[in-house]
Coordinates of C-alpha atoms and ligand atoms in Angstrom, one line a residue:
Chain V
M28 CA 14.4 40.2 64.3
S29 CA 14.1 40.2 68.1
L30 CA 12.6 37.3 69.8
P31 CA 11.6 38.1 73.4
I32 CA 12.7 35.3 75.7
L33 CA 9.7 34.0 77.6
N34 CA 10.1 34.9 81.2
P35 CA 8.4 32.4 83.5
E36 CA 7.7 35.0 86.2
L37 CA 6.1 37.3 83.6
R38 CA 4.0 34.5 82.3
L39 CA 2.7 33.5 85.7
T40 CA 0.9 36.8 86.1
T41 CA -1.3 35.9 83.1
T42 CA -2.0 32.4 84.3
P43 CA -5.6 31.9 85.4
E44 CA -6.1 31.1 89.0
P45 CA -5.7 27.4 89.6
A46 CA -8.9 25.3 90.0
M47 CA -11.1 28.4 89.5
S48 CA -13.9 26.3 88.2
E49 CA -14.9 22.8 87.0
P50 CA -12.3 21.1 85.0
L51 CA -13.0 21.1 81.2
L52 CA -12.2 17.4 80.9
R53 CA -12.2 14.6 83.5
A54 CA -10.7 11.3 82.5
C55 CA -11.9 8.4 84.7
C56 CA -10.2 5.0 84.4
V57 CA -9.2 5.4 80.8
T58 CA -7.4 2.4 79.4
V59 CA -6.0 2.2 75.8
S60 CA -5.2 -1.2 74.5
Y61 CA -3.7 -2.5 71.3
G62 CA -4.9 -6.0 70.4
G63 CA -6.2 -6.5 73.9
K64 CA -2.9 -5.6 75.5
P65 CA -3.1 -2.4 77.5
A66 CA -0.6 0.3 76.5
V67 CA -1.8 2.8 79.2
R68 CA -4.0 1.9 82.1
D69 CA -6.5 3.5 84.4
V70 CA -5.7 7.1 83.8
E71 CA -7.4 9.5 86.2
L72 CA -6.8 13.1 85.1
E73 CA -8.5 16.5 85.2
I74 CA -7.7 19.0 82.6
A75 CA -8.3 22.5 83.9
R76 CA -10.2 25.0 81.8
G77 CA -8.2 27.6 79.9
R78 CA -4.9 26.3 81.0
I79 CA -2.0 24.4 79.4
T80 CA -1.4 20.9 80.7
A81 CA 1.8 19.1 79.8
M82 CA 2.2 15.4 79.6
I83 CA 5.7 14.1 80.2
G84 CA 7.3 10.8 80.6
P85 CA 9.7 8.3 78.9
S86 CA 9.1 6.9 75.5
G87 CA 6.5 4.2 75.2
C88 CA 4.5 5.1 78.3
G89 CA 1.4 5.8 76.4
K90 CA 1.2 9.6 76.3
S91 CA 0.3 9.6 72.6
S92 CA -2.2 6.8 73.0
F93 CA -4.0 8.5 75.8
L94 CA -4.0 11.8 73.9
A95 CA -5.4 10.2 70.7
S96 CA -8.2 8.6 72.7
L97 CA -9.4 12.1 73.7
N98 CA -10.5 12.9 70.2
R99 CA -11.2 9.3 69.2
L100 CA -8.4 9.3 66.7
T101 CA -7.8 5.8 68.2
D102 CA -10.9 4.8 66.2
L103 CA -8.7 4.9 63.1
I104 CA -6.2 2.4 64.4
G105 CA -7.1 -1.3 63.8
G106 CA -7.1 -3.4 67.0
C107 CA -7.1 -0.4 69.3
T108 CA -9.8 -0.3 72.0
V109 CA -10.4 2.4 74.7
S110 CA -12.3 1.8 77.9
G111 CA -13.2 4.1 80.8
A112 CA -14.9 7.5 80.6
A113 CA -13.7 11.0 79.6
M114 CA -16.3 13.7 80.5
L115 CA -16.3 16.9 78.5
D116 CA -19.2 19.3 79.0
G117 CA -21.0 16.6 80.9
R118 CA -20.8 14.1 78.2
D119 CA -18.7 11.0 78.0
L120 CA -16.8 11.4 74.8
L121 CA -15.7 7.8 74.8
A122 CA -19.3 6.6 74.8
P123 CA -20.4 4.8 71.6
D124 CA -23.3 7.1 71.1
V125 CA -21.0 10.2 70.7
D126 CA -20.4 11.0 67.1
P127 CA -16.6 11.1 66.7
V128 CA -16.8 13.6 63.8
A129 CA -18.8 16.1 66.0
L130 CA -16.4 15.4 68.9
R131 CA -13.3 16.2 66.8
R132 CA -14.8 19.6 65.9
R133 CA -14.5 20.4 69.6
V134 CA -11.3 18.6 70.3
G135 CA -8.5 19.4 67.8
M136 CA -5.2 17.7 67.4
I137 CA -1.7 18.8 66.3
F138 CA 0.8 16.2 65.3
Q139 CA 4.5 15.8 65.8
K140 CA 5.3 16.1 62.1
P141 CA 3.5 19.2 60.6
N142 CA 0.9 17.8 58.2
P143 CA -0.4 20.6 56.0
F144 CA -2.3 19.2 53.0
A145 CA -0.8 19.5 49.5
M146 CA -2.9 22.5 48.7
S147 CA -2.4 26.3 48.8
I148 CA -2.0 28.0 52.2
R149 CA -5.4 29.5 51.8
K150 CA -7.1 26.2 50.9
N151 CA -5.5 24.5 53.9
L152 CA -7.5 26.9 56.1
E153 CA -10.7 27.3 54.0
M154 CA -11.2 23.6 53.1
P155 CA -11.8 22.5 56.8
L156 CA -14.1 25.5 57.3
K157 CA -16.1 24.5 54.2
A158 CA -16.3 20.9 55.3
N159 CA -17.4 22.2 58.7
G160 CA -20.4 24.0 57.2
V161 CA -19.1 27.6 56.7
R162 CA -21.1 28.3 53.5
S163 CA -20.1 31.8 52.6
A164 CA -16.8 32.2 50.8
A165 CA -16.4 35.7 52.2
D166 CA -16.7 34.3 55.7
R167 CA -14.2 31.6 55.0
R168 CA -11.8 34.1 53.7
D169 CA -12.2 36.4 56.7
L170 CA -11.8 33.5 59.1
A171 CA -8.7 32.3 57.4
E172 CA -7.1 35.7 57.5
A173 CA -8.0 36.1 61.2
A174 CA -6.5 32.6 61.9
L175 CA -3.3 33.5 60.1
R176 CA -3.1 36.7 62.2
D177 CA -3.7 34.7 65.4
V178 CA -0.7 32.5 64.8
G179 CA 1.4 35.4 63.6
L180 CA 1.7 34.0 60.1
W181 CA -0.1 36.7 58.2
D182 CA 2.8 39.0 57.7
E183 CA 5.0 36.2 56.6
V184 CA 2.6 34.7 54.0
S185 CA 0.0 37.2 53.1
D186 CA 1.6 37.8 49.7
R187 CA 1.7 34.1 48.8
L188 CA -1.6 32.7 50.1
N189 CA -2.1 30.8 46.8
H190 CA 1.3 29.0 47.0
S191 CA 1.5 25.5 48.2
A192 CA 1.6 25.1 51.9
L193 CA 4.3 22.4 51.5
R194 CA 6.8 25.2 50.5
L195 CA 6.6 26.8 54.0
S196 CA 9.3 26.1 56.5
G197 CA 8.7 23.4 59.1
G198 CA 7.9 26.0 61.8
Q199 CA 5.5 27.9 59.5
Q200 CA 3.8 24.6 58.5
Q201 CA 3.3 23.8 62.2
R202 CA 1.8 27.2 62.9
L203 CA -0.4 26.8 59.8
C204 CA -1.6 23.5 61.2
I205 CA -2.4 25.2 64.6
A206 CA -4.2 28.0 62.7
R207 CA -6.4 25.6 60.8
A208 CA -7.2 23.7 64.0
V209 CA -8.0 26.8 66.2
V210 CA -10.1 28.4 63.5
L211 CA -12.7 25.7 64.1
R212 CA -12.9 27.0 67.6
P213 CA -12.2 23.8 69.5
R214 CA -12.8 23.7 73.3
L215 CA -9.6 21.6 73.7
L216 CA -6.5 21.4 71.6
L217 CA -4.3 18.3 71.9
L218 CA -0.7 18.7 70.8
D219 CA 1.5 15.6 70.4
E220 CA 5.1 16.8 70.6
P221 CA 4.4 19.8 68.4
C222 CA 7.9 21.1 68.5
S223 CA 10.1 18.0 68.3
A224 CA 10.6 18.4 64.6
L225 CA 11.5 22.1 64.8
D226 CA 14.6 24.1 65.6
P227 CA 14.9 26.2 68.8
M228 CA 13.7 29.5 67.2
A229 CA 10.6 27.9 65.6
T230 CA 10.0 26.1 68.9
Q231 CA 10.1 29.3 70.8
R232 CA 7.6 30.8 68.3
I233 CA 5.2 27.9 68.9
E234 CA 5.6 28.2 72.7
E235 CA 4.7 31.8 72.6
L236 CA 1.8 31.0 70.4
L237 CA 0.4 28.5 72.8
S238 CA 0.6 31.0 75.6
E239 CA -1.1 33.6 73.5
L240 CA -3.9 31.2 72.4
R241 CA -4.7 30.5 76.0
G242 CA -6.2 34.0 76.0
G243 CA -8.6 33.0 73.3
C244 CA -8.7 33.3 69.5
C245 CA -10.9 34.2 66.6
G246 CA -12.8 31.5 64.9
L247 CA -16.2 29.9 64.1
D248 CA -19.1 31.5 65.9
S249 CA -16.8 33.7 67.9
T250 CA -19.5 35.4 70.0
E251 CA -17.3 35.6 73.0
E252 CA -13.6 35.0 73.5
E253 CA -13.4 31.8 75.3
P254 CA -10.0 30.7 76.4
L255 CA -8.5 27.7 74.7
T256 CA -7.6 24.7 76.8
Q257 CA -4.5 22.9 75.6
V258 CA -2.8 19.6 76.4
V259 CA 0.8 19.3 75.2
V260 CA 2.8 16.1 75.1
T261 CA 6.5 16.9 75.2
H262 CA 9.9 15.2 75.8
N263 CA 11.4 18.6 76.5
L264 CA 11.2 19.1 80.2
A265 CA 12.3 22.7 80.0
Q266 CA 9.5 23.3 77.5
A267 CA 7.0 21.8 79.9
K268 CA 8.3 24.1 82.6
R269 CA 8.1 27.1 80.4
V270 CA 4.6 26.7 78.9
A271 CA 2.6 24.4 81.1
D272 CA 0.4 25.5 84.0
D273 CA -0.2 21.9 85.0
T274 CA 1.9 18.8 84.4
A275 CA 1.0 15.1 84.3
V276 CA 3.8 12.5 84.5
F277 CA 3.4 9.1 82.8
W278 CA 5.5 6.1 83.5
V279 CA 5.8 2.5 82.6
R280 CA 5.0 0.2 85.5
D281 CA 4.8 -3.6 85.1
G282 CA 5.1 -3.2 81.3
C283 CA 2.1 -0.9 81.1
G284 CA 1.8 2.9 81.0
V285 CA 0.3 4.7 83.9
M286 CA -0.2 8.3 85.0
I287 CA 1.8 8.5 88.2
E288 CA 1.3 12.1 89.3
S289 CA -0.2 15.3 88.2
G290 CA -0.5 18.8 89.6
A291 CA 0.7 22.4 89.1
T292 CA 3.9 22.4 87.0
Q293 CA 5.9 24.1 89.7
E294 CA 4.8 21.6 92.3
V295 CA 5.6 18.6 90.1
F296 CA 9.0 19.8 89.2
E297 CA 10.1 21.2 92.5
N298 CA 8.3 19.0 94.9
P299 CA 7.5 15.7 93.2
R300 CA 5.6 13.0 95.1
E301 CA 6.9 10.0 93.3
E302 CA 10.5 8.7 93.2
E303 CA 10.3 8.2 89.4
T304 CA 9.3 11.8 88.8
R305 CA 12.1 13.0 91.0
R306 CA 14.6 11.0 89.0
Y307 CA 13.0 12.0 85.7
V308 CA 12.8 15.7 86.3
G309 CA 16.2 15.5 88.1
G310 CA 17.7 14.8 84.7
L311 CA 17.0 18.5 84.0
Q312 CA 19.8 19.6 86.3
G313 CA 22.3 16.9 85.6
Chain W
M7 CA 64.7 23.8 74.5
V8 CA 64.7 23.2 70.8
A9 CA 61.3 22.6 69.2
E10 CA 61.3 19.4 67.4
V11 CA 60.3 19.8 63.8
L12 CA 58.3 17.0 62.5
V13 CA 59.4 16.3 58.9
P14 CA 57.3 13.6 57.3
T15 CA 59.3 10.8 55.8
E16 CA 59.0 9.7 52.2
T17 CA 56.8 6.7 53.0
E18 CA 54.6 8.8 55.2
I19 CA 54.0 11.2 52.4
E20 CA 53.2 8.3 50.1
T21 CA 50.6 6.8 52.4
E22 CA 49.1 10.3 52.9
V23 CA 48.8 10.8 49.1
A24 CA 47.4 7.3 48.7
A25 CA 44.8 8.0 51.4
W26 CA 43.5 10.9 49.3
A27 CA 43.8 9.2 46.0
P28 CA 40.4 8.5 44.3
V29 CA 39.1 5.1 45.2
S30 CA 38.7 2.8 42.2
R31 CA 35.0 2.7 41.2
W32 CA 35.0 0.4 38.3
G33 CA 32.0 -1.4 39.8
D34 CA 30.0 1.8 39.8
H35 CA 31.0 2.6 36.3
A36 CA 30.1 -0.9 35.0
A37 CA 26.7 -0.6 36.7
A38 CA 26.1 2.8 35.1
V39 CA 27.0 1.5 31.7
A40 CA 24.7 -1.4 32.1
V41 CA 21.8 0.8 33.3
W42 CA 22.3 3.2 30.4
A43 CA 22.5 0.3 27.9
V44 CA 19.2 -1.1 29.1
A45 CA 17.5 2.3 29.1
L46 CA 18.8 3.1 25.6
G47 CA 17.7 -0.4 24.5
V48 CA 14.2 0.1 25.7
A49 CA 14.0 3.6 24.2
A50 CA 15.4 2.3 20.9
M51 CA 12.8 -0.5 20.8
L52 CA 9.9 2.0 21.3
L53 CA 11.3 4.2 18.6
W54 CA 11.8 1.3 16.2
I55 CA 8.2 0.1 16.7
V56 CA 6.7 3.6 16.3
G57 CA 9.0 4.4 13.4
D58 CA 8.2 1.2 11.6
V59 CA 4.5 1.7 12.0
I60 CA 4.6 5.4 10.9
I61 CA 6.8 4.7 7.9
G62 CA 4.7 1.8 6.9
A63 CA 1.6 4.0 7.2
M64 CA 3.2 6.8 5.2
G65 CA 3.8 4.4 2.3
G66 CA 0.2 3.2 2.5
M67 CA -1.0 6.8 2.6
A68 CA 0.9 7.8 -0.5
K69 CA -0.9 5.0 -2.4
A70 CA -4.2 5.7 -0.8
S71 CA -4.1 9.4 -1.5
S72 CA -4.8 8.6 -5.1
D73 CA -8.3 7.3 -4.5
A74 CA -9.2 9.2 -1.3
S75 CA -8.2 12.3 0.6
W76 CA -6.1 12.0 3.8
W77 CA -9.0 13.1 5.9
A78 CA -11.4 10.6 4.3
F79 CA -9.5 7.8 5.9
F80 CA -10.8 8.8 9.3
T81 CA -14.4 9.4 8.1
Q82 CA -15.2 6.8 5.5
A83 CA -16.4 3.3 6.3
P84 CA -14.0 0.5 5.3
R85 CA -14.7 -1.0 1.8
A86 CA -13.5 -4.2 0.2
L87 CA -12.8 -5.8 3.6
G88 CA -10.9 -2.7 4.7
V89 CA -8.4 -2.6 1.9
K90 CA -10.2 0.4 0.5
G91 CA -12.1 3.2 2.3
G92 CA -11.3 4.4 5.8
I93 CA -11.8 3.5 9.4
G94 CA -14.6 5.8 10.3
S95 CA -17.0 3.2 11.6
V96 CA -14.2 1.3 13.3
L97 CA -13.2 4.5 15.2
V98 CA -16.8 5.0 16.3
S99 CA -17.1 1.3 17.4
T100 CA -13.8 1.6 19.3
A101 CA -15.0 4.8 21.1
M102 CA -18.3 3.2 22.0
I103 CA -16.7 0.0 23.3
L104 CA -14.2 2.0 25.3
A105 CA -17.0 4.2 26.7
V106 CA -18.9 1.2 27.9
C107 CA -15.8 -0.4 29.4
L108 CA -14.7 2.8 31.2
S109 CA -18.1 3.7 32.5
V110 CA -18.2 0.4 34.2
A111 CA -14.6 -0.1 35.1
L112 CA -13.7 3.3 36.5
P113 CA -16.4 3.7 39.2
L114 CA -16.3 0.1 40.1
G115 CA -12.5 0.0 40.2
L116 CA -12.1 3.2 42.1
G117 CA -14.7 2.0 44.6
T118 CA -12.9 -1.3 45.1
A119 CA -9.6 0.5 45.5
V120 CA -11.1 2.8 48.1
L121 CA -12.6 -0.1 49.9
L122 CA -9.2 -1.8 50.0
T123 CA -7.3 1.2 51.3
E124 CA -9.6 3.5 53.1
T125 CA -12.3 1.7 54.9
G126 CA -12.3 0.1 58.3
A127 CA -13.9 -3.1 56.9
T128 CA -10.8 -4.2 55.2
R129 CA -8.3 -2.6 57.6
G130 CA -9.9 -4.4 60.5
D131 CA -10.3 -7.6 58.4
A132 CA -6.9 -7.9 56.7
R133 CA -7.8 -11.4 55.5
L134 CA -10.6 -10.2 53.3
A135 CA -8.4 -7.5 51.8
R136 CA -5.6 -10.1 51.2
A137 CA -8.1 -12.5 49.5
V138 CA -9.4 -9.7 47.2
R139 CA -5.9 -8.6 46.3
R140 CA -4.7 -12.1 45.6
S141 CA -7.7 -12.8 43.3
L142 CA -7.1 -9.6 41.5
D143 CA -3.5 -10.5 40.8
V144 CA -4.5 -13.8 39.5
L145 CA -7.2 -12.2 37.3
A146 CA -4.7 -9.7 35.9
G147 CA -2.5 -12.5 34.7
V148 CA -5.3 -14.4 32.9
P149 CA -4.9 -14.5 29.1
S150 CA -7.3 -12.2 27.3
I151 CA -8.6 -15.0 25.1
V152 CA -10.0 -16.6 28.3
F153 CA -11.8 -13.3 29.2
G154 CA -13.1 -13.4 25.6
L155 CA -14.6 -16.8 26.0
F156 CA -16.0 -16.0 29.5
G157 CA -17.6 -12.8 28.1
S158 CA -19.1 -14.5 25.1
V159 CA -20.7 -17.1 27.4
L160 CA -21.8 -14.7 30.2
F161 CA -22.8 -11.6 28.3
C162 CA -23.6 -12.8 24.8
E163 CA -25.3 -16.1 25.6
V164 CA -26.5 -16.2 29.2
M165 CA -27.5 -12.5 29.3
G166 CA -28.6 -12.6 25.7
M167 CA -26.7 -9.6 24.4
G168 CA -25.3 -11.4 21.4
F169 CA -22.4 -10.0 19.4
S170 CA -22.7 -6.4 20.5
I171 CA -20.7 -3.4 21.6
K172 CA -22.3 -3.7 25.0
A173 CA -21.0 -7.2 25.4
G174 CA -17.5 -6.3 24.2
G175 CA -17.3 -3.3 26.5
L176 CA -18.4 -5.3 29.5
T177 CA -15.9 -8.1 28.7
L178 CA -13.1 -5.5 28.4
A179 CA -14.2 -4.0 31.7
C180 CA -13.8 -7.4 33.4
M181 CA -10.3 -7.6 31.9
V182 CA -9.3 -4.0 32.8
L183 CA -10.7 -4.0 36.3
P184 CA -7.9 -6.0 38.1
I185 CA -5.1 -3.9 36.6
F186 CA -7.0 -0.6 37.2
I187 CA -7.8 -1.6 40.8
R188 CA -4.3 -2.6 41.8
A189 CA -2.8 0.6 40.2
A190 CA -5.4 2.8 41.8
E191 CA -4.8 1.1 45.1
D192 CA -1.1 2.0 44.8
G193 CA -2.0 5.6 44.0
L194 CA -4.2 5.8 47.1
R195 CA -1.7 4.1 49.3
S196 CA 1.0 6.7 48.3
V197 CA -1.1 9.4 50.0
P198 CA 0.6 9.9 53.4
E199 CA -1.3 8.5 56.4
A200 CA -0.6 11.9 58.2
W201 CA -3.0 13.6 55.8
R202 CA -5.8 11.2 56.6
H203 CA -5.2 11.7 60.3
G204 CA -5.0 15.4 59.9
A205 CA -8.3 15.5 58.0
T206 CA -10.0 13.3 60.5
A207 CA -8.7 15.5 63.4
L208 CA -10.2 18.6 61.7
G209 CA -13.6 17.1 61.9
L210 CA -13.9 15.8 58.4
S211 CA -16.1 12.8 58.0
R212 CA -14.6 9.8 56.3
S213 CA -16.3 10.7 53.0
A214 CA -15.3 14.3 53.2
S215 CA -11.7 13.5 53.9
L216 CA -11.7 11.1 51.0
R217 CA -13.2 13.6 48.7
R218 CA -11.4 16.7 49.8
V219 CA -7.9 15.4 50.8
V220 CA -7.2 11.8 49.8
L221 CA -8.5 11.6 46.2
P222 CA -7.1 15.0 45.1
A223 CA -3.7 13.9 46.5
A224 CA -3.9 10.6 44.7
I225 CA -4.6 12.0 41.3
P226 CA -1.1 11.4 39.8
G227 CA -1.4 7.7 40.8
L228 CA -5.0 7.5 39.6
A229 CA -3.8 8.9 36.2
V230 CA -1.3 6.1 35.9
A231 CA -4.0 3.6 36.7
F232 CA -6.2 5.2 34.0
V233 CA -3.5 5.0 31.4
L234 CA -2.8 1.4 32.2
G235 CA -6.5 0.5 32.0
V236 CA -7.2 2.4 28.8
G237 CA -4.0 1.1 27.2
R238 CA -4.9 -2.4 27.9
A239 CA -8.5 -1.9 26.6
L240 CA -7.4 -0.1 23.4
A241 CA -4.8 -2.8 22.6
E242 CA -7.1 -5.7 23.2
T243 CA -8.1 -8.0 20.3
A244 CA -8.8 -11.5 21.5
A245 CA -11.4 -10.5 24.1
L246 CA -13.4 -8.7 21.5
L247 CA -13.4 -11.2 18.7
F248 CA -16.1 -13.3 20.3
T249 CA -18.0 -10.5 22.0
A250 CA -18.1 -7.2 20.1
G251 CA -17.6 -9.1 16.8
T252 CA -15.9 -8.0 13.5
V253 CA -18.7 -6.3 11.7
T254 CA -17.4 -3.1 10.0
R255 CA -20.8 -1.4 9.6
M256 CA -21.4 1.9 11.4
P257 CA -23.0 0.9 14.8
G258 CA -26.4 2.4 15.4
S259 CA -26.6 1.5 19.1
L260 CA -24.8 -0.4 21.8
D261 CA -26.7 -3.5 20.8
D262 CA -25.1 -3.6 17.4
S263 CA -22.0 -5.5 16.7
G264 CA -18.9 -3.4 16.0
R265 CA -15.2 -3.8 15.1
A266 CA -12.6 -2.3 17.3
L267 CA -9.4 -0.8 15.9
S268 CA -7.2 -3.5 17.2
V269 CA -9.5 -6.2 15.8
H270 CA -9.5 -4.3 12.4
I271 CA -5.7 -4.4 12.3
Y272 CA -5.7 -8.1 13.2
E273 CA -8.2 -9.0 10.5
L274 CA -6.4 -6.9 7.8
A275 CA -3.0 -8.3 8.6
M276 CA -4.1 -11.9 9.0
F277 CA -6.9 -12.6 6.6
V278 CA -7.1 -9.9 3.9
N279 CA -5.0 -10.1 0.8
G280 CA -3.2 -6.8 0.2
G281 CA -4.5 -5.6 3.6
E282 CA -1.0 -4.7 4.9
P283 CA -1.0 -0.9 3.9
A284 CA -4.4 -0.4 5.6
A285 CA -3.2 -2.4 8.6
Y286 CA -0.2 -0.1 8.9
R287 CA -2.3 3.0 8.7
S288 CA -4.7 1.7 11.3
A289 CA -1.8 0.7 13.6
A290 CA -0.4 4.2 13.3
V291 CA -3.7 5.7 14.4
L292 CA -3.8 3.3 17.4
V293 CA -0.2 4.1 18.4
V294 CA -0.8 7.8 18.1
L295 CA -4.0 7.4 20.2
L296 CA -2.1 5.6 22.9
L297 CA 0.7 8.1 23.0
G298 CA -1.8 10.9 23.2
I299 CA -3.6 9.4 26.1
N300 CA -0.3 8.7 27.8
L301 CA 0.8 12.3 27.3
A302 CA -2.6 13.7 28.5
A303 CA -2.5 11.7 31.7
A304 CA 1.2 12.6 32.3
T305 CA 0.3 16.3 31.9
V306 CA -2.6 16.0 34.3
A307 CA -0.4 14.2 36.9
R308 CA 2.4 16.7 36.5
K309 CA 0.1 19.7 36.8
Y310 CA -1.3 18.4 40.0
T311 CA 2.1 17.5 41.4
L312 CA 3.6 20.9 40.5
R313 CA 0.8 22.9 41.8
N314 CA 0.9 21.2 45.2
R315 CA 4.6 20.8 45.9
Ligands
ATP411 N1 -0.6 1.3 66.5 C1 -0.1 0.6 67.5 N2 -0.2 -0.8 67.5 C2 0.3 -1.5 68.5 N3 0.9 -1.0 69.6 C3 1.0 0.3 69.7 C4 0.5 1.2 68.6 N4 0.8 2.5 69.0 C5 1.5 2.4 70.1 N5 1.6 1.1 70.6 C6 2.2 0.7 71.8 O1 1.6 1.4 72.9 C7 2.6 1.8 73.8 C8 2.5 3.3 74.0 O2 2.8 4.0 72.8 P1 2.7 5.5 72.7 O3 3.0 5.9 71.3 O4 1.3 5.9 73.2 O5 3.8 6.0 73.7 P2 4.4 7.5 73.9 O6 4.4 7.7 75.4 O7 3.6 8.5 73.1 O8 5.8 7.3 73.4 P3 6.7 8.4 72.7 O9 7.1 9.4 73.8 O10 7.9 7.7 72.1 O11 5.9 9.1 71.6 C9 3.9 1.4 73.3 O12 4.4 0.2 73.9 C10 3.7 1.1 71.8 O13 4.5 0.0 71.4
MG412 MG1 4.2 9.7 71.4

């Protein structure tokens, strides 16, 4: 098996022009608090359409909290409150009148630990489609197959679609989770340390997949191929450098997480504005 | 230069050998023996009880076979206070009481368990959940005779049901609920939180994620809850004496009084002269019934676990 090493120069040619249009998502003054105590404060961030944005920073600076607020998964956590605004398609997704279930169909989430359900591989893909209103079984089957092809899993599992998804390897499980998220055709996919439970080979596979997905994927009402926007939280700076077009750096200041700088990945890594960023990404060399 | 050859001395060899010698583990062995002894003791006790009941029943059968066929025991109504005849009407009463009990206890219990584990109401308000849990634990420890008295006052008198299968079933439901809820809650709690988050992130509403992900994954635990509940209901005597009654007639409706199997055994063993063989036979039926339900639930649980792992 040959695994092509991702070449950053090669990748850059496929990257969309920076700031070609309105950002897909604009976070204004987003603060996430647990029991009244802010964990991350006043985040101002623009997520560019069709690009991959990395969020990096030390442990506990609120990356996961901010990410979870973007598809209202924070609603599930008792005592967690979110203030501020996050505009997606001209609507504030943090507003109380937004239906979080409808929102989550547009904003998907991948977790650190792969979490396929205890069902067959096929049902893992078809059940969310059914729950999201795909009535015809034939459609569900076709979409599931297309999704497996999208994540490069089809050749590996096509002969055991009815086996339990829990018997797949960790990397395969994570790709299945990505497949079942992208088949719903989200506008935005949030990934919280998607590779930190995986070995380097599986990690590389996922990184390639993220780059491919940027070009669009098959899914629900796929009238046109719209590129997928992704936000990846990672502790792996080399990974951020490899896959991300843009990077946002989070830090803990005065016991509370803040976003200290953001911009094109190359700019942030080679020409950081903030002292903390310089030290943090400096760890990359030594 | 002469290379120095390091020859280990005698004592060095000894310490080396000692380092690799197996460490004494008599503590482990003693613990293993104790665990095995306890396990064997429990298994032996079960075998003894079941064996005693079956052998007792066989003896009774041999005697009964003269005046009635083996099958007739399950179909005929008891005669002569149960010494003669079968347990047909008793089985029907038992089934009806159990049906009333489960049709109330299962939905109510599952609902409460879901409320305790899955909804924001109790997650946000941990105090409410804790209060409910504590009351359930107290209720689960209340002696069944107390439930019987409570049921006879509430259902038979206040609600005017009199001695009836309905009143008996409802009393049993009250008794089974706390056990069932707590066991079902454990089953739901054993479903990984990651699956709930995953389902939510895939755009499943709370009810859809419950129905499509959480409940199917909780089936093994729910089966355990079911067995505990049914077991307690089938074995119950005291709660039924004052509610469903002891009438051996074939019940025509839920408003009739009826005698449950456990009550039948109790009456035969305590108050009927020469009732022992029939009591043994009935007890054997009860034990086989309980074992069967246990086995069925274990099979369901295993099937679900195997298919999904
Ligand atoms: N459920 C919770 N209840 C209370 N506090 C929480 C909860 N989740 C996170 N926090 C707090 O919020 C802060 C930010 O946590 P968060 O998980 O968002 O950080 P992170 O940047 O993702 O860290 P890591 O890189 O280790 O994943 C931490 O101080 C943490 O203790
Ligand atoms: Mg995190």
